[in-house]
Short mmCIF file of C-alpha atoms and ligand atoms in Angstrom, two decimals:
data_model
loop_
_atom_site.label_atom_id
_atom_site.label_comp_id
_atom_site.label_asym_id
_atom_site.label_seq_id
_atom_site.Cartn_x
_atom_site.Cartn_y
_atom_site.Cartn_z
CA MET A 1 0.00 0.00 0.00
CA SER A 2 1.48 3.39 -0.93
CA ARG A 3 1.40 6.38 1.42
CA TYR A 4 -1.37 8.00 -0.66
CA ARG A 5 -4.73 7.26 0.85
CA CYS A 6 -6.63 7.13 -2.43
CA ALA A 7 -10.00 5.45 -2.58
CA SER A 8 -9.96 2.01 -4.13
CA SER A 9 -11.82 3.47 -7.12
CA ILE A 10 -8.68 5.23 -8.36
CA ARG A 11 -6.38 2.26 -7.89
CA SER A 12 -5.91 -0.13 -10.73
CA TYR A 13 -6.45 -3.88 -10.22
CA ASP A 14 -2.92 -4.36 -8.82
CA GLY A 15 -3.36 -1.60 -6.22
CA VAL A 16 -1.32 1.05 -8.08
CA VAL A 17 -2.72 4.58 -8.05
CA ASP A 18 -4.15 5.17 -11.49
CA GLN A 19 -2.95 8.54 -12.79
CA SER A 20 -5.14 8.29 -15.88
CA ARG A 21 -8.13 8.97 -13.64
CA ALA A 22 -9.43 12.48 -12.94
CA PRO A 23 -11.97 12.03 -10.14
CA LEU A 24 -13.29 15.59 -10.15
CA LEU A 25 -13.72 15.72 -13.92
CA GLU A 26 -15.38 12.32 -13.84
CA ALA A 27 -17.77 13.41 -11.07
CA LEU A 28 -18.60 16.59 -12.96
CA ASP A 29 -19.32 14.57 -16.06
CA ALA A 30 -21.49 12.10 -14.13
CA TYR A 31 -23.41 14.92 -12.43
CA ARG A 32 -24.47 16.21 -15.82
CA ARG A 33 -25.14 12.81 -17.41
CA ASN A 34 -27.34 11.79 -14.46
CA ASN A 35 -29.52 14.85 -14.98
CA ARG A 36 -29.18 15.93 -11.36
CA TYR A 37 -30.90 19.15 -10.37
CA GLY A 38 -30.21 21.21 -7.26
CA PHE A 39 -32.64 23.50 -5.46
CA THR A 40 -29.48 25.09 -4.08
CA PRO A 41 -26.90 27.62 -5.16
CA PRO A 42 -25.67 28.46 -7.70
CA GLY A 43 -28.93 30.19 -8.59
CA HIS A 44 -28.14 30.35 -12.29
CA ARG A 45 -29.07 26.59 -12.44
CA GLN A 46 -26.32 25.55 -14.84
CA GLY A 47 -26.83 28.64 -16.94
CA ALA A 48 -30.63 28.51 -17.34
CA GLY A 49 -30.99 31.77 -15.42
CA VAL A 50 -28.44 33.94 -17.22
CA ASP A 51 -29.27 36.24 -20.09
CA ASP A 52 -28.00 35.73 -23.62
CA ARG A 53 -25.65 38.69 -23.52
CA THR A 54 -23.84 37.21 -20.53
CA ARG A 55 -23.92 33.67 -21.94
CA ARG A 56 -22.53 34.86 -25.27
CA VAL A 57 -19.43 36.33 -23.67
CA ILE A 58 -18.79 33.79 -20.93
CA GLY A 59 -20.01 30.70 -22.77
CA ALA A 60 -22.80 28.27 -21.87
CA ASP A 61 -20.29 25.55 -20.96
CA ALA A 62 -18.80 27.58 -18.14
CA PHE A 63 -22.22 27.89 -16.48
CA ALA A 64 -23.08 24.26 -17.16
CA ALA A 65 -19.96 23.18 -15.26
CA ASP A 66 -20.44 25.58 -12.35
CA LEU A 67 -22.15 23.32 -9.82
CA LEU A 68 -22.77 23.46 -6.12
CA ALA A 69 -19.48 22.23 -4.77
CA SER A 70 -20.73 20.92 -1.43
CA GLY A 71 -23.71 19.14 -2.96
CA GLY A 72 -21.95 17.83 -6.02
CA LEU A 73 -18.23 17.55 -5.95
CA ASP A 74 -16.57 18.94 -2.88
CA ASP A 75 -16.60 16.24 -0.32
CA ARG A 76 -13.79 17.55 1.85
CA ARG A 77 -15.94 16.74 4.84
CA MET A 78 -18.75 14.88 3.10
CA ARG A 79 -19.48 12.09 0.62
CA GLY A 80 -17.69 10.48 -2.29
CA GLY A 81 -14.04 11.42 -1.78
CA TYR A 82 -13.63 13.03 -5.20
CA LEU A 83 -11.71 16.02 -3.95
CA SER A 84 -9.45 14.08 -1.63
CA ASP A 85 -8.80 11.52 -4.37
CA ALA A 86 -7.84 14.32 -6.77
CA GLU A 87 -5.57 15.85 -4.14
CA ASN A 88 -3.91 12.51 -3.44
CA LEU A 89 -3.35 11.93 -7.13
CA MET A 90 -1.71 15.36 -7.32
CA ALA A 91 0.56 14.58 -4.35
CA GLN A 92 1.56 11.28 -5.90
CA ALA A 93 2.17 12.84 -9.31
CA VAL A 94 4.78 15.23 -7.94
CA ASP A 95 6.06 13.03 -5.12
CA ALA A 96 4.85 15.19 -2.26
CA GLU A 97 3.28 13.47 0.75
CA MET A 98 0.13 15.56 0.84
CA ALA A 99 -1.49 18.13 -1.41
CA PHE A 100 -4.55 20.26 -1.03
CA PHE A 101 -6.31 22.47 -3.53
CA SER A 102 -7.29 26.07 -3.03
CA THR A 103 -9.58 28.22 -5.12
CA CYS A 104 -8.10 31.51 -3.94
CA GLY A 105 -4.64 31.31 -5.42
CA SER A 106 -1.29 31.04 -3.72
CA SER A 107 -2.38 34.17 -1.89
CA LEU A 108 -4.51 31.89 0.29
CA SER A 109 -2.21 28.87 0.39
CA VAL A 110 0.78 30.89 1.54
CA LYS A 111 -1.21 32.52 4.35
CA ALA A 112 -2.41 29.10 5.50
CA ALA A 113 1.21 27.89 5.57
CA MET A 114 2.34 30.95 7.55
CA LEU A 115 -0.42 30.47 10.14
CA ALA A 116 0.14 26.73 10.43
CA VAL A 117 3.88 27.15 11.01
CA ALA A 118 3.98 30.26 13.19
CA GLY A 119 0.51 30.55 14.72
CA GLY A 120 -1.21 33.90 15.31
CA GLY A 121 -0.03 36.92 17.36
CA ASN A 122 3.38 36.62 19.10
CA GLY A 123 4.58 34.18 16.44
CA GLU A 124 7.72 34.97 14.44
CA LEU A 125 8.74 33.91 10.98
CA LEU A 126 11.93 34.45 8.99
CA ILE A 127 10.84 35.88 5.64
CA THR A 128 12.89 37.11 2.70
CA ARG A 129 12.26 40.79 2.10
CA ASP A 130 11.50 40.12 -1.58
CA ALA A 131 8.23 38.50 -0.44
CA HIS A 132 5.05 38.96 -2.47
CA LYS A 133 2.35 41.31 -1.16
CA SER A 134 0.12 38.33 -0.26
CA ILE A 135 2.72 37.37 2.37
CA VAL A 136 2.68 40.88 3.80
CA ALA A 137 -1.12 40.64 3.86
CA GLY A 138 -0.65 37.40 5.86
CA LEU A 139 1.49 39.32 8.37
CA ILE A 140 -1.19 42.00 8.72
CA PHE A 141 -3.95 39.44 9.29
CA SER A 142 -2.03 37.19 11.62
CA GLY A 143 -0.09 39.67 13.72
CA LEU A 144 3.09 37.65 13.13
CA ARG A 145 6.41 39.41 13.55
CA PRO A 146 8.54 39.19 10.40
CA ARG A 147 12.24 38.68 10.89
CA TRP A 148 13.43 39.80 7.49
CA VAL A 149 16.13 37.89 5.65
CA ARG A 150 18.14 39.93 3.18
CA PRO A 151 17.79 38.92 -0.46
CA ARG A 152 20.85 39.51 -2.68
CA TRP A 153 20.58 42.88 -4.36
CA ASP A 154 22.26 43.51 -7.71
CA GLU A 155 23.09 47.18 -7.55
CA ASN A 156 23.79 47.45 -11.29
CA LEU A 157 20.72 45.62 -12.53
CA HIS A 158 18.49 46.91 -9.71
CA LEU A 159 17.13 43.44 -9.18
CA THR A 160 16.85 41.21 -6.11
CA HIS A 161 17.98 37.59 -6.09
CA PRO A 162 16.87 34.98 -3.53
CA PRO A 163 18.96 34.92 -0.34
CA SER A 164 22.08 32.78 -0.11
CA PRO A 165 22.24 29.78 2.26
CA ALA A 166 24.87 31.76 4.23
CA GLU A 167 22.43 34.64 4.70
CA VAL A 168 19.80 32.16 5.88
CA ARG A 169 22.24 30.68 8.39
CA LYS A 170 23.00 34.16 9.69
CA ALA A 171 19.26 34.79 10.09
CA TRP A 172 18.78 31.58 12.10
CA GLU A 173 21.76 32.42 14.31
CA THR A 174 20.25 35.85 15.01
CA ASP A 175 16.64 34.70 15.45
CA PRO A 176 16.63 31.03 16.47
CA GLN A 177 13.24 31.52 18.17
CA ALA A 178 11.43 32.01 14.81
CA SER A 179 9.14 29.14 13.82
CA GLY A 180 10.23 28.70 10.21
CA LEU A 181 11.59 30.34 7.08
CA LEU A 182 9.51 31.51 4.13
CA ILE A 183 11.26 32.19 0.81
CA VAL A 184 10.07 32.99 -2.71
CA SER A 185 11.47 30.79 -5.48
CA PRO A 186 11.21 31.15 -8.45
CA THR A 187 10.98 34.91 -8.19
CA PRO A 188 8.64 36.60 -10.66
CA TYR A 189 11.77 37.08 -12.83
CA GLY A 190 12.24 33.29 -13.03
CA THR A 191 15.34 33.21 -10.82
CA CYS A 192 15.61 30.48 -8.20
CA ALA A 193 17.11 29.98 -4.76
CA ASP A 194 19.45 27.17 -3.78
CA ILE A 195 16.51 25.51 -2.06
CA ARG A 196 18.36 22.33 -1.16
CA ALA A 197 21.13 24.15 0.71
CA ILE A 198 18.62 26.48 2.36
CA ALA A 199 16.44 23.53 3.45
CA ASP A 200 19.52 21.85 4.95
CA VAL A 201 20.29 24.95 7.01
CA CYS A 202 16.68 25.17 8.24
CA HIS A 203 16.65 21.50 9.19
CA GLU A 204 19.95 21.85 11.04
CA PHE A 205 18.05 24.30 13.25
CA GLY A 206 15.08 21.92 13.40
CA LYS A 207 12.81 24.39 11.58
CA PRO A 208 10.62 24.02 8.50
CA LEU A 209 11.14 25.73 5.15
CA ILE A 210 8.09 27.11 3.33
CA VAL A 211 8.62 27.93 -0.34
CA ASP A 212 6.30 30.32 -2.14
CA GLU A 213 6.63 28.60 -5.49
CA ALA A 214 3.71 30.44 -7.07
CA TRP A 215 5.71 30.58 -10.33
CA GLY A 216 6.82 26.95 -10.22
CA ALA A 217 3.82 24.65 -10.69
CA HIS A 218 5.40 23.14 -13.81
CA LEU A 219 8.82 22.44 -12.29
CA PRO A 220 8.18 18.81 -11.22
CA PHE A 221 7.37 17.77 -14.75
CA HIS A 222 10.64 18.40 -16.61
CA ASP A 223 14.20 17.72 -15.48
CA GLU A 224 15.66 20.67 -17.43
CA LEU A 225 13.61 23.06 -15.33
CA PRO A 226 14.93 24.20 -11.94
CA THR A 227 14.57 21.70 -9.08
CA TRP A 228 11.19 21.94 -7.50
CA ALA A 229 10.87 22.62 -3.80
CA MET A 230 9.67 19.19 -2.63
CA ASP A 231 12.56 17.44 -4.40
CA ALA A 232 14.94 19.91 -2.80
CA GLY A 233 13.72 19.08 0.71
CA ALA A 234 11.30 21.94 1.50
CA ASP A 235 8.59 21.13 4.04
CA VAL A 236 5.75 23.09 2.44
CA CYS A 237 5.44 24.69 -0.95
CA VAL A 238 2.58 26.49 -2.63
CA VAL A 239 2.10 26.77 -6.37
CA SER A 240 -0.29 28.72 -8.60
CA VAL A 241 -1.33 26.38 -11.39
CA HIS A 242 -2.75 29.26 -13.41
CA LYS A 243 0.67 30.94 -13.67
CA MET A 244 2.99 28.36 -15.25
CA GLY A 245 0.51 25.52 -15.59
CA ALA A 246 -2.84 25.35 -17.32
CA GLY A 247 -5.38 25.83 -14.55
CA PHE A 248 -8.03 28.52 -14.19
CA GLU A 249 -7.04 31.72 -12.40
CA GLN A 250 -6.99 31.13 -8.61
CA GLY A 251 -6.22 27.41 -8.85
CA SER A 252 -3.47 26.74 -6.34
CA VAL A 253 -2.02 23.69 -4.63
CA CYS A 254 -0.27 23.48 -1.28
CA HIS A 255 2.17 20.54 -0.96
CA VAL A 256 3.55 19.16 2.29
CA GLN A 257 6.12 16.57 3.33
CA GLY A 258 8.06 15.53 6.43
CA ASP A 259 6.95 15.91 10.03
CA LEU A 260 7.96 19.49 10.84
CA VAL A 261 4.57 20.87 9.81
CA ASP A 262 1.34 19.61 11.34
CA ARG A 263 -0.80 18.67 8.33
CA SER A 264 -4.16 18.79 10.01
CA ARG A 265 -3.27 22.22 11.41
CA LEU A 266 -2.33 23.35 7.91
CA SER A 267 -5.57 22.05 6.49
CA GLN A 268 -7.54 23.76 9.27
CA CYS A 269 -5.73 27.07 8.71
CA ALA A 270 -6.58 26.86 5.00
CA ASP A 271 -10.18 26.12 5.98
CA LEU A 272 -10.26 29.33 8.04
CA LEU A 273 -9.37 31.36 4.96
CA MET A 274 -11.21 29.38 2.30
CA THR A 275 -14.57 30.17 0.77
CA THR A 276 -17.39 27.77 1.63
CA SER A 277 -18.41 27.86 -2.03
CA PRO A 278 -15.30 26.78 -3.93
CA ASN A 279 -15.55 26.94 -7.69
CA VAL A 280 -15.75 23.44 -9.15
CA LEU A 281 -14.33 24.65 -12.45
CA ILE A 282 -11.14 25.64 -10.67
CA TYR A 283 -10.86 22.32 -8.83
CA SER A 284 -11.61 20.27 -11.92
CA ALA A 285 -9.09 22.11 -14.07
CA LEU A 286 -6.41 21.34 -11.46
CA ASP A 287 -7.36 17.68 -11.69
CA GLY A 288 -7.22 17.68 -15.50
CA TRP A 289 -3.91 19.57 -15.59
CA ARG A 290 -2.30 17.02 -13.25
CA ARG A 291 -3.35 14.14 -15.50
CA HIS A 292 -2.16 16.00 -18.60
CA MET A 293 1.23 16.69 -16.99
CA VAL A 294 1.69 13.12 -15.79
CA GLU A 295 0.92 11.78 -19.25
CA SER A 296 2.51 14.44 -21.49
CA GLY A 297 4.26 17.01 -19.29
CA ARG A 298 7.79 16.06 -20.30
CA GLU A 299 7.00 16.34 -23.97
CA LEU A 300 4.94 19.55 -23.68
CA LEU A 301 7.39 21.35 -21.42
CA GLY A 302 10.33 20.10 -23.50
CA ALA A 303 8.74 21.71 -26.55
CA ALA A 304 8.06 24.91 -24.59
CA LEU A 305 11.71 25.00 -23.46
CA ASP A 306 12.93 24.53 -27.05
CA LEU A 307 10.65 27.34 -28.17
CA ALA A 308 11.77 29.64 -25.35
CA ARG A 309 15.44 28.97 -26.09
CA SER A 310 15.03 29.73 -29.76
CA LEU A 311 12.98 32.84 -28.99
CA ARG A 312 15.65 33.99 -26.53
CA ARG A 313 18.29 33.74 -29.28
CA SER A 314 16.13 35.59 -31.82
CA ILE A 315 15.21 38.42 -29.46
CA ASP A 316 18.81 38.76 -28.37
CA GLU A 317 19.79 39.36 -32.01
CA LEU A 318 17.39 42.32 -32.31
CA PRO A 319 19.28 45.62 -31.97
CA GLY A 320 18.66 47.23 -28.59
CA PHE A 321 17.27 44.11 -26.89
CA THR A 322 19.24 41.93 -24.46
CA VAL A 323 17.77 38.69 -23.18
CA MET A 324 19.03 38.17 -19.65
CA HIS A 325 20.60 34.86 -18.71
CA ASP A 326 24.22 34.75 -17.53
CA GLU A 327 23.96 38.02 -15.60
CA LEU A 328 21.24 36.44 -13.46
CA LEU A 329 23.31 33.37 -12.60
CA HIS A 330 26.57 33.73 -10.75
CA GLU A 331 28.08 33.31 -7.34
CA GLU A 332 26.42 36.37 -5.84
CA ALA A 333 23.18 36.11 -7.84
CA SER A 334 20.63 33.36 -8.34
CA HIS A 335 21.20 29.63 -8.20
CA ASP A 336 19.07 28.67 -11.17
CA LEU A 337 16.80 30.13 -13.84
CA ASP A 338 13.53 29.09 -15.41
CA GLU A 339 14.24 29.70 -19.11
CA LEU A 340 10.51 29.92 -19.84
CA GLN A 341 10.67 33.37 -18.24
CA VAL A 342 12.16 35.49 -21.01
CA LEU A 343 13.43 38.63 -19.31
CA ILE A 344 14.38 41.31 -21.83
CA ASP A 345 16.49 44.35 -21.01
CA VAL A 346 15.42 47.29 -23.21
CA SER A 347 17.65 49.97 -21.70
CA ASP A 348 19.89 50.07 -24.82
CA LEU A 349 16.86 51.37 -26.73
CA GLY A 350 16.94 54.40 -24.43
CA VAL A 351 13.39 53.71 -23.21
CA SER A 352 11.84 52.15 -20.11
CA GLY A 353 10.16 48.78 -19.74
CA TYR A 354 6.96 50.64 -18.80
CA GLN A 355 6.98 52.48 -22.15
CA CYS A 356 7.59 49.24 -24.04
CA ALA A 357 4.77 47.42 -22.26
CA ASP A 358 2.38 50.31 -22.99
CA TRP A 359 3.39 50.39 -26.67
CA LEU A 360 3.00 46.63 -27.09
CA ARG A 361 -0.46 46.73 -25.51
CA GLU A 362 -1.65 49.72 -27.49
CA HIS A 363 -0.11 49.00 -30.89
CA ARG A 364 0.22 45.22 -31.05
CA GLN A 365 -2.46 44.06 -28.54
CA ILE A 366 0.19 42.11 -26.67
CA ASP A 367 0.42 42.01 -22.87
CA VAL A 368 3.72 41.18 -21.21
CA GLY A 369 4.03 39.53 -17.81
CA LEU A 370 6.02 42.23 -16.10
CA SER A 371 7.63 45.56 -16.84
CA ASP A 372 9.95 47.75 -14.83
CA HIS A 373 12.21 50.73 -15.38
CA ARG A 374 14.42 48.81 -17.85
CA ARG A 375 12.91 45.40 -18.60
CA VAL A 376 9.89 43.51 -19.87
CA LEU A 377 9.22 39.86 -19.26
CA ALA A 378 7.47 37.42 -21.61
CA THR A 379 6.37 34.14 -20.05
CA ILE A 380 6.33 31.15 -22.40
CA SER A 381 3.93 28.33 -21.57
CA GLN A 382 3.17 24.87 -22.87
CA ALA A 383 0.41 26.50 -24.96
CA ASP A 384 2.78 28.70 -26.97
CA ASP A 385 3.99 27.68 -30.39
CA GLU A 386 5.90 29.04 -33.40
CA LYS A 387 2.96 31.26 -34.29
CA THR A 388 2.72 33.02 -30.91
CA ALA A 389 6.52 33.23 -30.70
CA HIS A 390 6.61 34.94 -34.10
CA ARG A 391 3.90 37.33 -33.07
CA LEU A 392 6.04 38.41 -30.13
CA LEU A 393 9.20 38.62 -32.22
CA ASP A 394 7.50 40.69 -34.92
CA ALA A 395 6.04 43.01 -32.30
CA LEU A 396 9.44 43.47 -30.63
CA THR A 397 11.05 44.16 -34.01
CA ASP A 398 8.48 46.91 -34.63
CA LEU A 399 8.93 48.18 -31.10
CA GLY A 400 12.67 48.47 -31.77
CA SER A 401 11.93 50.85 -34.66
CA ALA A 402 9.19 52.77 -32.86
CA ALA A 403 11.25 53.32 -29.72
CA ALA A 404 13.31 56.07 -31.40
CA SER A 405 10.20 58.28 -31.42
CA PHE A 406 9.33 57.74 -27.72
CA ASP A 407 9.73 60.60 -25.27
CA PRO A 408 12.76 60.16 -23.04
CA PRO A 409 11.74 57.90 -20.15
CA GLY A 410 11.03 59.55 -16.82
CA LEU A 411 14.03 59.38 -14.54
CA ILE A 412 13.53 56.99 -11.61
CA VAL A 413 15.78 57.73 -8.67
CA GLN A 414 16.80 54.26 -7.48
CA PRO A 415 17.64 53.79 -3.81
CA SER A 416 20.77 51.89 -2.84
CA PRO A 417 20.30 48.39 -1.34
CA LEU A 418 21.00 49.86 2.09
CA GLU A 419 18.40 52.59 1.64
CA LEU A 420 15.82 50.00 0.60
CA GLN A 421 16.17 48.20 3.92
CA LEU A 422 13.74 50.23 5.95
CA GLU A 423 13.91 50.06 9.72
CA ASN A 424 11.13 48.05 11.37
CA ALA A 425 9.40 50.06 14.07
CA MET A 426 6.10 48.23 14.63
CA LEU A 427 4.31 45.01 13.82
CA PRO A 428 2.68 45.23 10.36
CA ARG A 429 -0.72 44.54 11.95
CA ASP A 430 -0.39 47.23 14.62
CA ALA A 431 0.69 49.82 12.05
CA PHE A 432 -2.05 48.91 9.56
CA PHE A 433 -4.93 48.75 12.05
CA GLY A 434 -3.69 51.47 14.43
CA ASP A 435 -4.47 55.16 14.47
CA THR A 436 -3.34 56.53 11.09
CA GLU A 437 -3.22 59.76 9.12
CA SER A 438 -2.34 60.71 5.55
CA VAL A 439 0.63 63.04 5.09
CA PRO A 440 2.01 64.69 1.95
CA LEU A 441 4.89 62.77 0.42
CA ASP A 442 7.58 65.24 1.44
CA GLU A 443 6.53 64.93 5.09
CA ALA A 444 6.60 61.13 5.03
CA PRO A 445 10.34 60.44 5.63
CA GLY A 446 10.86 59.56 9.29
CA ARG A 447 7.23 58.46 9.75
CA VAL A 448 6.06 54.87 10.26
CA ALA A 449 4.15 53.55 7.23
CA ALA A 450 0.61 52.30 7.84
CA GLU A 451 0.03 50.85 4.38
CA GLN A 452 1.89 48.63 1.98
CA ILE A 453 3.00 50.19 -1.30
CA THR A 454 3.76 47.76 -4.07
CA PRO A 455 4.95 48.20 -7.65
CA TYR A 456 2.82 45.66 -9.56
CA PRO A 457 3.95 43.52 -11.21
CA PRO A 458 6.07 42.01 -9.74
CA GLY A 459 4.15 42.60 -6.50
CA ILE A 460 7.00 42.98 -4.02
CA PRO A 461 6.11 45.75 -1.53
CA VAL A 462 8.67 48.54 -1.34
CA VAL A 463 7.00 49.65 1.88
CA VAL A 464 5.54 47.33 4.52
CA PRO A 465 3.30 48.70 7.30
CA GLY A 466 5.40 49.28 10.40
CA GLU A 467 8.54 50.34 8.49
CA VAL A 468 10.08 53.79 8.89
CA LEU A 469 9.99 55.64 5.57
CA ASN A 470 13.18 57.33 4.37
CA GLU A 471 13.90 60.03 1.78
CA ALA A 472 15.34 57.61 -0.77
CA VAL A 473 12.35 55.27 -0.81
CA VAL A 474 9.84 58.13 -0.96
CA GLU A 475 11.79 59.67 -3.86
CA TYR A 476 11.88 56.28 -5.61
CA LEU A 477 8.11 55.93 -5.34
CA ARG A 478 7.48 59.52 -6.43
CA THR A 479 9.76 59.34 -9.49
CA GLY A 480 8.63 55.78 -10.26
CA LYS A 481 4.98 56.81 -10.24
CA ASN A 482 5.76 59.69 -12.61
CA ALA A 483 7.61 57.30 -14.92
CA GLY A 484 4.75 54.80 -15.20
CA MET A 485 5.14 52.50 -12.18
CA ASN A 486 1.81 50.89 -11.23
CA LEU A 487 1.12 51.13 -7.48
CA PRO A 488 -2.34 49.57 -7.09
CA ASP A 489 -2.46 49.16 -3.33
CA ALA A 490 -1.55 52.72 -2.28
CA ALA A 491 -4.47 54.38 -0.46
CA ASP A 492 -3.95 57.53 -2.53
CA ASP A 493 -4.07 56.60 -6.22
CA ALA A 494 -2.08 59.68 -7.18
CA LEU A 495 0.44 59.04 -4.39
CA ASP A 496 0.33 62.68 -3.31
CA THR A 497 0.01 61.38 0.24
CA ILE A 498 1.07 58.30 2.22
CA LYS A 499 -0.77 56.75 5.17
CA VAL A 500 1.37 56.77 8.29
CA VAL A 501 0.89 55.94 11.95
CA ARG A 502 -0.44 59.01 13.75
C1 PLP B 601 5.77 35.23 -5.74
C2 PLP B 601 4.28 35.23 -5.69
N1 PLP B 601 3.66 34.64 -4.64
C3 PLP B 601 2.32 34.59 -4.53
C4 PLP B 601 1.52 35.15 -5.51
C5 PLP B 601 0.03 35.08 -5.36
O1 PLP B 601 -0.45 34.11 -6.23
P1 PLP B 601 -1.98 34.06 -6.70
O2 PLP B 601 -2.13 35.10 -7.75
O3 PLP B 601 -2.13 32.67 -7.20
O4 PLP B 601 -2.82 34.32 -5.51
C6 PLP B 601 2.11 35.78 -6.61
C7 PLP B 601 1.28 36.38 -7.67
O5 PLP B 601 1.73 36.99 -8.59
C8 PLP B 601 3.53 35.82 -6.70
O6 PLP B 601 4.15 36.42 -7.73
#
């Protein structure tokens, strides 16, 4: 008997877990074939209650598959076992010990992991300061005290790399009382930490490693991709299947192994945050993607890697464009790189990444994954092919010609790595929920921030509630905003003011 507690229905005759099954998809199919009808939500009754204009845009099939989860397919605490079977198949497919699905993205899964490892108020967690804003939101909700671990900052490229194992060791020596370490790998730029070495350091201190692997759902399915967190010895990792896999938006999986994290606690923490009406479409797409990856992942991702490599070479040959690779990978930078993330430096064109992203959207109807003061990022997936790659290449070629007519990019005054490390004066929760006031930007230095301010993408907060603002960071935000930086979570859209602790 394997360690996966799958129902006998998804084992083949010799007791082996049958990865060709997709229990949630099968249950969804059976629900419709059996002509079941629910006098329960969702009130649209498989689409019968929506108007044609809505149906035309969204599609009748989407409504037909949107069923009451608790009555039909979600049996987390109820009948059938479809969901737990699908989760066990997922765990087995990627060689984790346990997996559970979430319908609220890695934003939920990572908060559940933080709560399960460090508890509520008074808990402490080591966290790399290049954390995503959903992690900072977790700090605000939970009242946990972050003990920040320094990422590696490339002063020339103005880019952060995951922390080194040595930096992690230093953090544990300084704060051995913390309950665990949370790192982000891959970063939104596709760069990866040395997870194995970092996990070893954590385990030496008897503490678990949580990896926010939102950008790494595909990693287990091809050996030329960076090592995925469970293989590298992490205790918990969360992935967003909609990012690098083929799930619906919000489909996320939390994987667990080892005995440093209490699984039922983790599941209960997720339950605290989860909706009671999970979307069956999201669950079922996770189930179908897992089967697809088990059966064809190597081939599909191999083709995507070939495409990305050839696209990287072609873009690199365009005048003014530099595809980043070697400069991201060296002793003092990242440990590994996901080549499907094609990060393109456009600074030789004399324009900013923001301007390029705007031009591509407006003139070629192409959206890129990320843009900053000097780069744009194109993410290649298993769905891309020669045609989509050519579309991007043609658009970049045209962009190269058009760039000469752009206005000079707004100057962004970049802080030094030291200036970016703001002093921590209060718990994020106390600063966020305490007595606050809004002050004009030039009065903000020296005050304690009461909001998070995040350039998005990539979604790494420059300011976390509880940190003392300084001149350099305020100037960075002011000049960045003027140059096209998107700051969606600032209380004042125009960023004329910042919320601070009164
Ligand atoms: C590093 C990182 N972690 C977590 C998240 C949140 O993931 P989701 O959008 O699935 O909630 C993101 C989203 O971009 C991310 O980049």
